[in-house]
Amino acid sequence: MASQGAQYGRTDGTENPAAESPESPKSGGSSAVGDIQPPDPETASAIAAAEAGPQGGTTVRVDSWIWSVRLVKTRSMGATACRGGHVRVNGERVKPAHGVRVGDEVRLRHEGRERVVIVTRLIRKRVGAPVATQCYVDNS
């Protein structure tokens, strides 16, 4: 809760202009996609643990991302779908190592239906279903 002190100002009575406001997006993404705030602390901690860290942080492999948000059961199924031409990012067929960014449209043909999702958060680790639904907007 280190950001709580920045939210209410400093204790010595001076204001901290460099403090981040609680309404600003934490991931640095654009607000055009929509800022979806996690409803509870457990969800927030799960997302924070799975989010793309400082190792680049701007892209995540598409096969890893579709597995992390539970669109496919295994990462190898995600890679196979990419190699088979069943995954498109912004309308283009992609290889498994293609990087997705916040705001990208991912289309996945899987198990007889097409899923169309917009990326809102980048995560690398697989998370629970309630957390995973906060990482994309489903337009299917």
Short mmCIF file of N, CA and C in Angstrom, two decimals:
data_model
loop_
_atom_site.label_atom_id
_atom_site.label_comp_id
_atom_site.label_asym_id
_atom_site.label_seq_id
_atom_site.Cartn_x
_atom_site.Cartn_y
_atom_site.Cartn_z
N MET A 1 0.82 -1.18 0.00
CA MET A 1 0.00 0.00 0.00
C MET A 1 0.87 1.25 0.00
N ALA A 2 2.00 1.19 -0.69
CA ALA A 2 2.90 2.34 -0.74
C ALA A 2 2.29 3.49 -1.50
N SER A 3 1.42 3.21 -2.46
CA SER A 3 0.81 4.28 -3.24
C SER A 3 -0.28 5.00 -2.47
N GLN A 4 -0.71 4.45 -1.33
CA GLN A 4 -1.76 5.09 -0.56
C GLN A 4 -1.28 6.42 0.00
N GLY A 5 -0.02 6.52 0.41
CA GLY A 5 0.52 7.78 0.91
C GLY A 5 0.56 8.82 -0.19
N ALA A 6 0.90 8.41 -1.41
CA ALA A 6 0.94 9.35 -2.53
C ALA A 6 -0.45 9.83 -2.88
N GLN A 7 -1.44 9.00 -2.63
CA GLN A 7 -2.82 9.35 -2.96
C GLN A 7 -3.31 10.49 -2.08
N TYR A 8 -2.94 10.50 -0.82
CA TYR A 8 -3.45 11.49 0.12
C TYR A 8 -2.47 12.62 0.40
N GLY A 9 -1.32 12.63 -0.25
CA GLY A 9 -0.35 13.70 -0.03
C GLY A 9 0.65 13.33 1.04
N ARG A 10 1.61 14.21 1.24
CA ARG A 10 2.65 13.95 2.22
C ARG A 10 2.18 14.30 3.62
N THR A 11 2.83 13.70 4.60
CA THR A 11 2.42 13.92 5.98
C THR A 11 2.94 15.24 6.53
N ASP A 12 3.95 15.86 5.89
CA ASP A 12 4.49 17.11 6.40
C ASP A 12 3.70 18.32 5.92
N GLY A 13 2.59 18.14 5.22
CA GLY A 13 1.72 19.22 4.82
C GLY A 13 1.98 19.75 3.42
N THR A 14 3.09 19.35 2.78
CA THR A 14 3.37 19.81 1.43
C THR A 14 2.76 18.84 0.44
N GLU A 15 2.47 19.33 -0.74
CA GLU A 15 1.89 18.47 -1.76
C GLU A 15 2.99 17.83 -2.56
N ASN A 16 2.70 16.69 -3.13
CA ASN A 16 3.67 15.98 -3.96
C ASN A 16 3.16 16.00 -5.39
N PRO A 17 3.61 16.95 -6.24
CA PRO A 17 3.09 17.02 -7.60
C PRO A 17 3.49 15.85 -8.46
N ALA A 18 4.53 15.13 -8.09
CA ALA A 18 4.98 14.00 -8.90
C ALA A 18 4.19 12.73 -8.61
N ALA A 19 3.34 12.76 -7.58
CA ALA A 19 2.56 11.57 -7.22
C ALA A 19 1.55 11.27 -8.31
N GLU A 20 1.40 9.99 -8.58
CA GLU A 20 0.47 9.56 -9.62
C GLU A 20 -0.95 9.58 -9.06
N SER A 21 -1.88 10.11 -9.82
CA SER A 21 -3.26 10.15 -9.36
C SER A 21 -3.85 8.76 -9.42
N PRO A 22 -4.82 8.44 -8.56
CA PRO A 22 -5.38 7.08 -8.55
C PRO A 22 -6.17 6.76 -9.81
N GLU A 23 -6.58 7.77 -10.59
CA GLU A 23 -7.35 7.50 -11.78
C GLU A 23 -6.48 7.19 -12.99
N SER A 24 -5.19 7.47 -12.94
CA SER A 24 -4.33 7.26 -14.11
C SER A 24 -4.07 5.78 -14.31
N PRO A 25 -3.96 5.34 -15.57
CA PRO A 25 -3.74 3.91 -15.83
C PRO A 25 -2.36 3.48 -15.39
N LYS A 26 -2.26 2.33 -14.77
CA LYS A 26 -1.00 1.81 -14.25
C LYS A 26 -0.15 1.20 -15.35
N SER A 27 -0.76 0.64 -16.39
CA SER A 27 0.00 -0.09 -17.39
C SER A 27 0.53 0.82 -18.49
N GLY A 28 0.15 2.09 -18.51
CA GLY A 28 0.63 2.98 -19.55
C GLY A 28 -0.11 2.80 -20.86
N GLY A 29 -1.19 2.03 -20.87
CA GLY A 29 -1.96 1.81 -22.09
C GLY A 29 -2.84 2.99 -22.40
N SER A 30 -3.38 3.00 -23.60
CA SER A 30 -4.25 4.10 -23.98
C SER A 30 -5.62 3.93 -23.36
N SER A 31 -6.29 5.03 -23.10
CA SER A 31 -7.60 4.95 -22.50
C SER A 31 -8.68 4.69 -23.55
N ALA A 32 -8.30 4.66 -24.84
CA ALA A 32 -9.28 4.40 -25.89
C ALA A 32 -9.82 2.98 -25.80
N VAL A 33 -9.01 2.05 -25.35
CA VAL A 33 -9.43 0.66 -25.23
C VAL A 33 -10.37 0.51 -24.04
N GLY A 34 -10.13 1.28 -22.99
CA GLY A 34 -10.97 1.21 -21.80
C GLY A 34 -10.15 0.78 -20.61
N ASP A 35 -10.25 1.53 -19.55
CA ASP A 35 -9.51 1.19 -18.35
C ASP A 35 -10.41 0.35 -17.46
N ILE A 36 -10.13 -0.93 -17.40
CA ILE A 36 -10.91 -1.84 -16.58
C ILE A 36 -10.13 -2.04 -15.30
N GLN A 37 -10.67 -1.58 -14.20
CA GLN A 37 -10.02 -1.71 -12.91
C GLN A 37 -10.46 -3.01 -12.25
N PRO A 38 -9.52 -3.74 -11.64
CA PRO A 38 -9.90 -4.98 -10.96
C PRO A 38 -10.79 -4.69 -9.76
N PRO A 39 -11.81 -5.53 -9.53
CA PRO A 39 -12.78 -5.25 -8.48
C PRO A 39 -12.27 -5.50 -7.07
N ASP A 40 -11.30 -6.36 -6.87
CA ASP A 40 -10.86 -6.66 -5.51
C ASP A 40 -9.35 -6.82 -5.45
N PRO A 41 -8.78 -6.77 -4.26
CA PRO A 41 -7.32 -6.84 -4.10
C PRO A 41 -6.71 -8.16 -4.56
N GLU A 42 -7.45 -9.27 -4.41
CA GLU A 42 -6.92 -10.56 -4.83
C GLU A 42 -6.72 -10.59 -6.34
N THR A 43 -7.69 -10.07 -7.09
CA THR A 43 -7.59 -10.01 -8.54
C THR A 43 -6.45 -9.10 -8.94
N ALA A 44 -6.32 -7.97 -8.27
CA ALA A 44 -5.25 -7.02 -8.59
C ALA A 44 -3.89 -7.63 -8.36
N SER A 45 -3.72 -8.39 -7.28
CA SER A 45 -2.42 -9.00 -7.01
C SER A 45 -2.12 -10.11 -8.01
N ALA A 46 -3.14 -10.84 -8.45
CA ALA A 46 -2.93 -11.90 -9.44
C ALA A 46 -2.51 -11.30 -10.78
N ILE A 47 -3.13 -10.19 -11.17
CA ILE A 47 -2.76 -9.54 -12.43
C ILE A 47 -1.36 -8.98 -12.33
N ALA A 48 -1.04 -8.35 -11.20
CA ALA A 48 0.30 -7.77 -11.03
C ALA A 48 1.38 -8.84 -11.11
N ALA A 49 1.10 -10.02 -10.57
CA ALA A 49 2.08 -11.09 -10.60
C ALA A 49 2.28 -11.64 -12.01
N ALA A 50 1.22 -11.62 -12.82
CA ALA A 50 1.28 -12.22 -14.15
C ALA A 50 1.61 -11.22 -15.25
N GLU A 51 1.52 -9.92 -14.97
CA GLU A 51 1.74 -8.92 -16.01
C GLU A 51 3.16 -8.98 -16.52
N ALA A 52 3.30 -8.51 -17.76
CA ALA A 52 4.61 -8.46 -18.38
C ALA A 52 5.49 -7.53 -17.57
N GLY A 53 6.62 -8.01 -17.17
CA GLY A 53 7.52 -7.25 -16.31
C GLY A 53 8.44 -6.32 -17.07
N PRO A 54 9.53 -5.93 -16.43
CA PRO A 54 10.44 -4.96 -17.04
C PRO A 54 11.31 -5.53 -18.15
N GLN A 55 11.15 -6.80 -18.52
CA GLN A 55 11.94 -7.39 -19.59
C GLN A 55 11.38 -7.00 -20.94
N GLY A 56 11.25 -5.75 -21.24
CA GLY A 56 10.64 -5.31 -22.49
C GLY A 56 9.29 -4.74 -22.20
N GLY A 57 8.38 -5.58 -21.70
CA GLY A 57 7.11 -5.14 -21.18
C GLY A 57 6.11 -4.59 -22.18
N THR A 58 6.52 -4.33 -23.42
CA THR A 58 5.59 -3.73 -24.36
C THR A 58 4.91 -4.77 -25.24
N THR A 59 5.48 -5.95 -25.38
CA THR A 59 4.87 -7.01 -26.18
C THR A 59 4.98 -8.35 -25.46
N VAL A 60 4.08 -9.25 -25.83
CA VAL A 60 4.11 -10.63 -25.33
C VAL A 60 3.85 -11.53 -26.53
N ARG A 61 4.47 -12.68 -26.57
CA ARG A 61 4.24 -13.63 -27.66
C ARG A 61 2.76 -13.97 -27.75
N VAL A 62 2.23 -14.05 -28.96
CA VAL A 62 0.80 -14.28 -29.14
C VAL A 62 0.41 -15.67 -28.66
N ASP A 63 1.23 -16.69 -28.87
CA ASP A 63 0.87 -18.03 -28.40
C ASP A 63 0.82 -18.07 -26.88
N SER A 64 1.73 -17.38 -26.24
CA SER A 64 1.75 -17.32 -24.78
C SER A 64 0.56 -16.53 -24.24
N TRP A 65 0.21 -15.43 -24.91
CA TRP A 65 -0.89 -14.59 -24.43
C TRP A 65 -2.24 -15.30 -24.54
N ILE A 66 -2.50 -15.97 -25.68
CA ILE A 66 -3.80 -16.63 -25.81
C ILE A 66 -3.93 -17.82 -24.85
N TRP A 67 -2.80 -18.41 -24.47
CA TRP A 67 -2.81 -19.46 -23.44
C TRP A 67 -3.02 -18.84 -22.06
N SER A 68 -2.36 -17.72 -21.79
CA SER A 68 -2.45 -17.07 -20.48
C SER A 68 -3.86 -16.61 -20.15
N VAL A 69 -4.58 -16.13 -21.16
CA VAL A 69 -5.94 -15.64 -20.90
C VAL A 69 -6.99 -16.71 -21.16
N ARG A 70 -6.55 -17.95 -21.28
CA ARG A 70 -7.43 -19.12 -21.35
C ARG A 70 -8.29 -19.20 -22.60
N LEU A 71 -7.76 -18.74 -23.74
CA LEU A 71 -8.48 -18.94 -25.00
C LEU A 71 -8.17 -20.32 -25.57
N VAL A 72 -7.01 -20.89 -25.22
CA VAL A 72 -6.66 -22.27 -25.59
C VAL A 72 -6.20 -22.99 -24.33
N LYS A 73 -6.25 -24.32 -24.36
CA LYS A 73 -5.93 -25.10 -23.17
C LYS A 73 -4.43 -25.18 -22.88
N THR A 74 -3.60 -25.29 -23.92
CA THR A 74 -2.16 -25.40 -23.72
C THR A 74 -1.44 -24.42 -24.63
N ARG A 75 -0.22 -24.08 -24.25
CA ARG A 75 0.55 -23.16 -25.08
C ARG A 75 0.90 -23.81 -26.42
N SER A 76 1.13 -25.11 -26.42
CA SER A 76 1.44 -25.77 -27.68
C SER A 76 0.23 -25.74 -28.62
N MET A 77 -0.98 -25.78 -28.08
CA MET A 77 -2.17 -25.64 -28.92
C MET A 77 -2.22 -24.23 -29.53
N GLY A 78 -1.80 -23.24 -28.77
CA GLY A 78 -1.74 -21.88 -29.28
C GLY A 78 -0.73 -21.75 -30.40
N ALA A 79 0.43 -22.37 -30.23
CA ALA A 79 1.47 -22.34 -31.26
C ALA A 79 1.01 -23.08 -32.51
N THR A 80 0.35 -24.22 -32.33
CA THR A 80 -0.16 -24.98 -33.46
C THR A 80 -1.23 -24.20 -34.22
N ALA A 81 -2.10 -23.51 -33.50
CA ALA A 81 -3.12 -22.68 -34.14
C ALA A 81 -2.48 -21.55 -34.95
N CYS A 82 -1.42 -20.97 -34.43
CA CYS A 82 -0.71 -19.90 -35.17
C CYS A 82 -0.09 -20.46 -36.44
N ARG A 83 0.60 -21.60 -36.32
CA ARG A 83 1.25 -22.20 -37.49
C ARG A 83 0.22 -22.63 -38.53
N GLY A 84 -0.97 -23.00 -38.10
CA GLY A 84 -2.01 -23.44 -39.02
C GLY A 84 -2.80 -22.29 -39.64
N GLY A 85 -2.48 -21.07 -39.27
CA GLY A 85 -3.17 -19.92 -39.85
C GLY A 85 -4.49 -19.57 -39.18
N HIS A 86 -4.71 -20.07 -37.97
CA HIS A 86 -5.97 -19.84 -37.27
C HIS A 86 -5.94 -18.63 -36.35
N VAL A 87 -4.80 -17.97 -36.25
CA VAL A 87 -4.68 -16.79 -35.39
C VAL A 87 -4.30 -15.60 -36.25
N ARG A 88 -5.05 -14.52 -36.09
CA ARG A 88 -4.77 -13.28 -36.80
C ARG A 88 -4.68 -12.15 -35.79
N VAL A 89 -3.68 -11.29 -35.96
CA VAL A 89 -3.54 -10.10 -35.13
C VAL A 89 -3.68 -8.90 -36.06
N ASN A 90 -4.68 -8.09 -35.80
CA ASN A 90 -4.99 -6.92 -36.64
C ASN A 90 -5.16 -7.32 -38.11
N GLY A 91 -5.79 -8.47 -38.34
CA GLY A 91 -6.11 -8.91 -39.70
C GLY A 91 -5.03 -9.68 -40.41
N GLU A 92 -3.86 -9.84 -39.83
CA GLU A 92 -2.76 -10.55 -40.49
C GLU A 92 -2.48 -11.87 -39.79
N ARG A 93 -2.23 -12.92 -40.58
CA ARG A 93 -1.81 -14.20 -40.01
C ARG A 93 -0.46 -14.01 -39.34
N VAL A 94 -0.28 -14.65 -38.20
CA VAL A 94 0.95 -14.45 -37.45
C VAL A 94 1.58 -15.78 -37.06
N LYS A 95 2.87 -15.73 -36.81
CA LYS A 95 3.61 -16.87 -36.27
C LYS A 95 3.49 -16.86 -34.75
N PRO A 96 3.81 -17.97 -34.09
CA PRO A 96 3.66 -18.03 -32.64
C PRO A 96 4.48 -16.98 -31.89
N ALA A 97 5.61 -16.54 -32.42
CA ALA A 97 6.47 -15.59 -31.73
C ALA A 97 6.09 -14.13 -31.97
N HIS A 98 5.03 -13.88 -32.72
CA HIS A 98 4.61 -12.51 -32.98
C HIS A 98 4.22 -11.83 -31.68
N GLY A 99 4.62 -10.60 -31.50
CA GLY A 99 4.31 -9.87 -30.28
C GLY A 99 2.97 -9.15 -30.36
N VAL A 100 2.17 -9.28 -29.32
CA VAL A 100 0.92 -8.53 -29.24
C VAL A 100 1.11 -7.37 -28.28
N ARG A 101 0.38 -6.29 -28.55
CA ARG A 101 0.44 -5.08 -27.73
C ARG A 101 -0.97 -4.76 -27.23
N VAL A 102 -1.05 -3.88 -26.26
CA VAL A 102 -2.35 -3.42 -25.78
C VAL A 102 -3.04 -2.70 -26.92
N GLY A 103 -4.29 -3.05 -27.17
CA GLY A 103 -5.07 -2.45 -28.24
C GLY A 103 -5.16 -3.28 -29.49
N ASP A 104 -4.36 -4.34 -29.60
CA ASP A 104 -4.41 -5.22 -30.78
C ASP A 104 -5.69 -6.04 -30.78
N GLU A 105 -6.18 -6.35 -31.99
CA GLU A 105 -7.33 -7.24 -32.16
C GLU A 105 -6.79 -8.63 -32.50
N VAL A 106 -7.16 -9.61 -31.70
CA VAL A 106 -6.72 -10.99 -31.92
C VAL A 106 -7.94 -11.81 -32.31
N ARG A 107 -7.85 -12.49 -33.47
CA ARG A 107 -8.92 -13.39 -33.94
C ARG A 107 -8.38 -14.81 -33.87
N LEU A 108 -9.13 -15.68 -33.23
CA LEU A 108 -8.72 -17.07 -33.06
C LEU A 108 -9.86 -17.97 -33.47
N ARG A 109 -9.60 -18.84 -34.47
CA ARG A 109 -10.56 -19.88 -34.84
C ARG A 109 -10.17 -21.13 -34.06
N HIS A 110 -11.07 -21.57 -33.18
CA HIS A 110 -10.74 -22.69 -32.31
C HIS A 110 -12.03 -23.42 -31.93
N GLU A 111 -12.02 -24.74 -32.05
CA GLU A 111 -13.14 -25.59 -31.69
C GLU A 111 -14.45 -25.16 -32.35
N GLY A 112 -14.38 -24.85 -33.64
CA GLY A 112 -15.58 -24.58 -34.41
C GLY A 112 -16.16 -23.19 -34.27
N ARG A 113 -15.48 -22.28 -33.61
CA ARG A 113 -15.97 -20.91 -33.51
C ARG A 113 -14.82 -19.92 -33.59
N GLU A 114 -15.14 -18.70 -33.91
CA GLU A 114 -14.12 -17.67 -34.00
C GLU A 114 -14.26 -16.72 -32.82
N ARG A 115 -13.16 -16.53 -32.09
CA ARG A 115 -13.13 -15.58 -30.98
C ARG A 115 -12.45 -14.32 -31.47
N VAL A 116 -13.05 -13.17 -31.21
CA VAL A 116 -12.48 -11.88 -31.56
C VAL A 116 -12.32 -11.12 -30.25
N VAL A 117 -11.07 -10.83 -29.87
CA VAL A 117 -10.81 -10.14 -28.61
C VAL A 117 -9.88 -8.96 -28.84
N ILE A 118 -10.02 -7.95 -28.01
CA ILE A 118 -9.14 -6.79 -28.00
C ILE A 118 -8.28 -6.88 -26.75
N VAL A 119 -6.97 -6.77 -26.90
CA VAL A 119 -6.03 -6.89 -25.80
C VAL A 119 -6.10 -5.64 -24.93
N THR A 120 -6.35 -5.82 -23.61
CA THR A 120 -6.35 -4.69 -22.69
C THR A 120 -5.20 -4.76 -21.69
N ARG A 121 -4.70 -5.97 -21.42
CA ARG A 121 -3.55 -6.14 -20.53
C ARG A 121 -2.65 -7.22 -21.09
N LEU A 122 -1.36 -7.05 -20.88
CA LEU A 122 -0.39 -8.05 -21.31
C LEU A 122 0.02 -8.88 -20.10
N ILE A 123 -0.16 -10.18 -20.20
CA ILE A 123 0.28 -11.08 -19.13
C ILE A 123 1.06 -12.22 -19.76
N ARG A 124 1.98 -12.77 -18.99
CA ARG A 124 2.81 -13.88 -19.47
C ARG A 124 2.49 -15.19 -18.78
N LYS A 125 1.94 -15.11 -17.58
CA LYS A 125 1.63 -16.32 -16.82
C LYS A 125 0.14 -16.60 -16.88
N ARG A 126 -0.22 -17.88 -16.83
CA ARG A 126 -1.63 -18.27 -16.86
C ARG A 126 -2.28 -17.88 -15.54
N VAL A 127 -3.48 -17.32 -15.63
CA VAL A 127 -4.19 -16.86 -14.45
C VAL A 127 -5.58 -17.48 -14.43
N GLY A 128 -6.28 -17.30 -13.33
CA GLY A 128 -7.63 -17.83 -13.20
C GLY A 128 -8.60 -17.15 -14.14
N ALA A 129 -9.74 -17.78 -14.36
CA ALA A 129 -10.71 -17.28 -15.32
C ALA A 129 -11.23 -15.88 -14.98
N PRO A 130 -11.55 -15.54 -13.72
CA PRO A 130 -12.02 -14.19 -13.43
C PRO A 130 -10.97 -13.13 -13.74
N VAL A 131 -9.72 -13.45 -13.51
CA VAL A 131 -8.63 -12.50 -13.80
C VAL A 131 -8.39 -12.42 -15.30
N ALA A 132 -8.48 -13.55 -15.98
CA ALA A 132 -8.21 -13.59 -17.43
C ALA A 132 -9.20 -12.74 -18.20
N THR A 133 -10.45 -12.70 -17.79
CA THR A 133 -11.44 -11.92 -18.52
C THR A 133 -11.18 -10.43 -18.42
N GLN A 134 -10.38 -9.99 -17.48
CA GLN A 134 -10.04 -8.58 -17.35
C GLN A 134 -8.91 -8.17 -18.28
N CYS A 135 -8.29 -9.14 -18.96
CA CYS A 135 -7.16 -8.86 -19.83
C CYS A 135 -7.56 -8.65 -21.28
N TYR A 136 -8.84 -8.83 -21.60
CA TYR A 136 -9.30 -8.62 -22.97
C TYR A 136 -10.78 -8.23 -22.97
N VAL A 137 -11.19 -7.66 -24.10
CA VAL A 137 -12.60 -7.35 -24.34
C VAL A 137 -13.06 -8.30 -25.44
N ASP A 138 -14.08 -9.10 -25.15
CA ASP A 138 -14.56 -10.10 -26.10
C ASP A 138 -15.57 -9.48 -27.05
N ASN A 139 -15.25 -9.46 -28.35
CA ASN A 139 -16.14 -8.94 -29.39
C ASN A 139 -16.68 -10.05 -30.28
N SER A 140 -16.70 -11.27 -29.79
CA SER A 140 -17.15 -12.41 -30.59
C SER A 140 -18.63 -12.33 -30.85
#
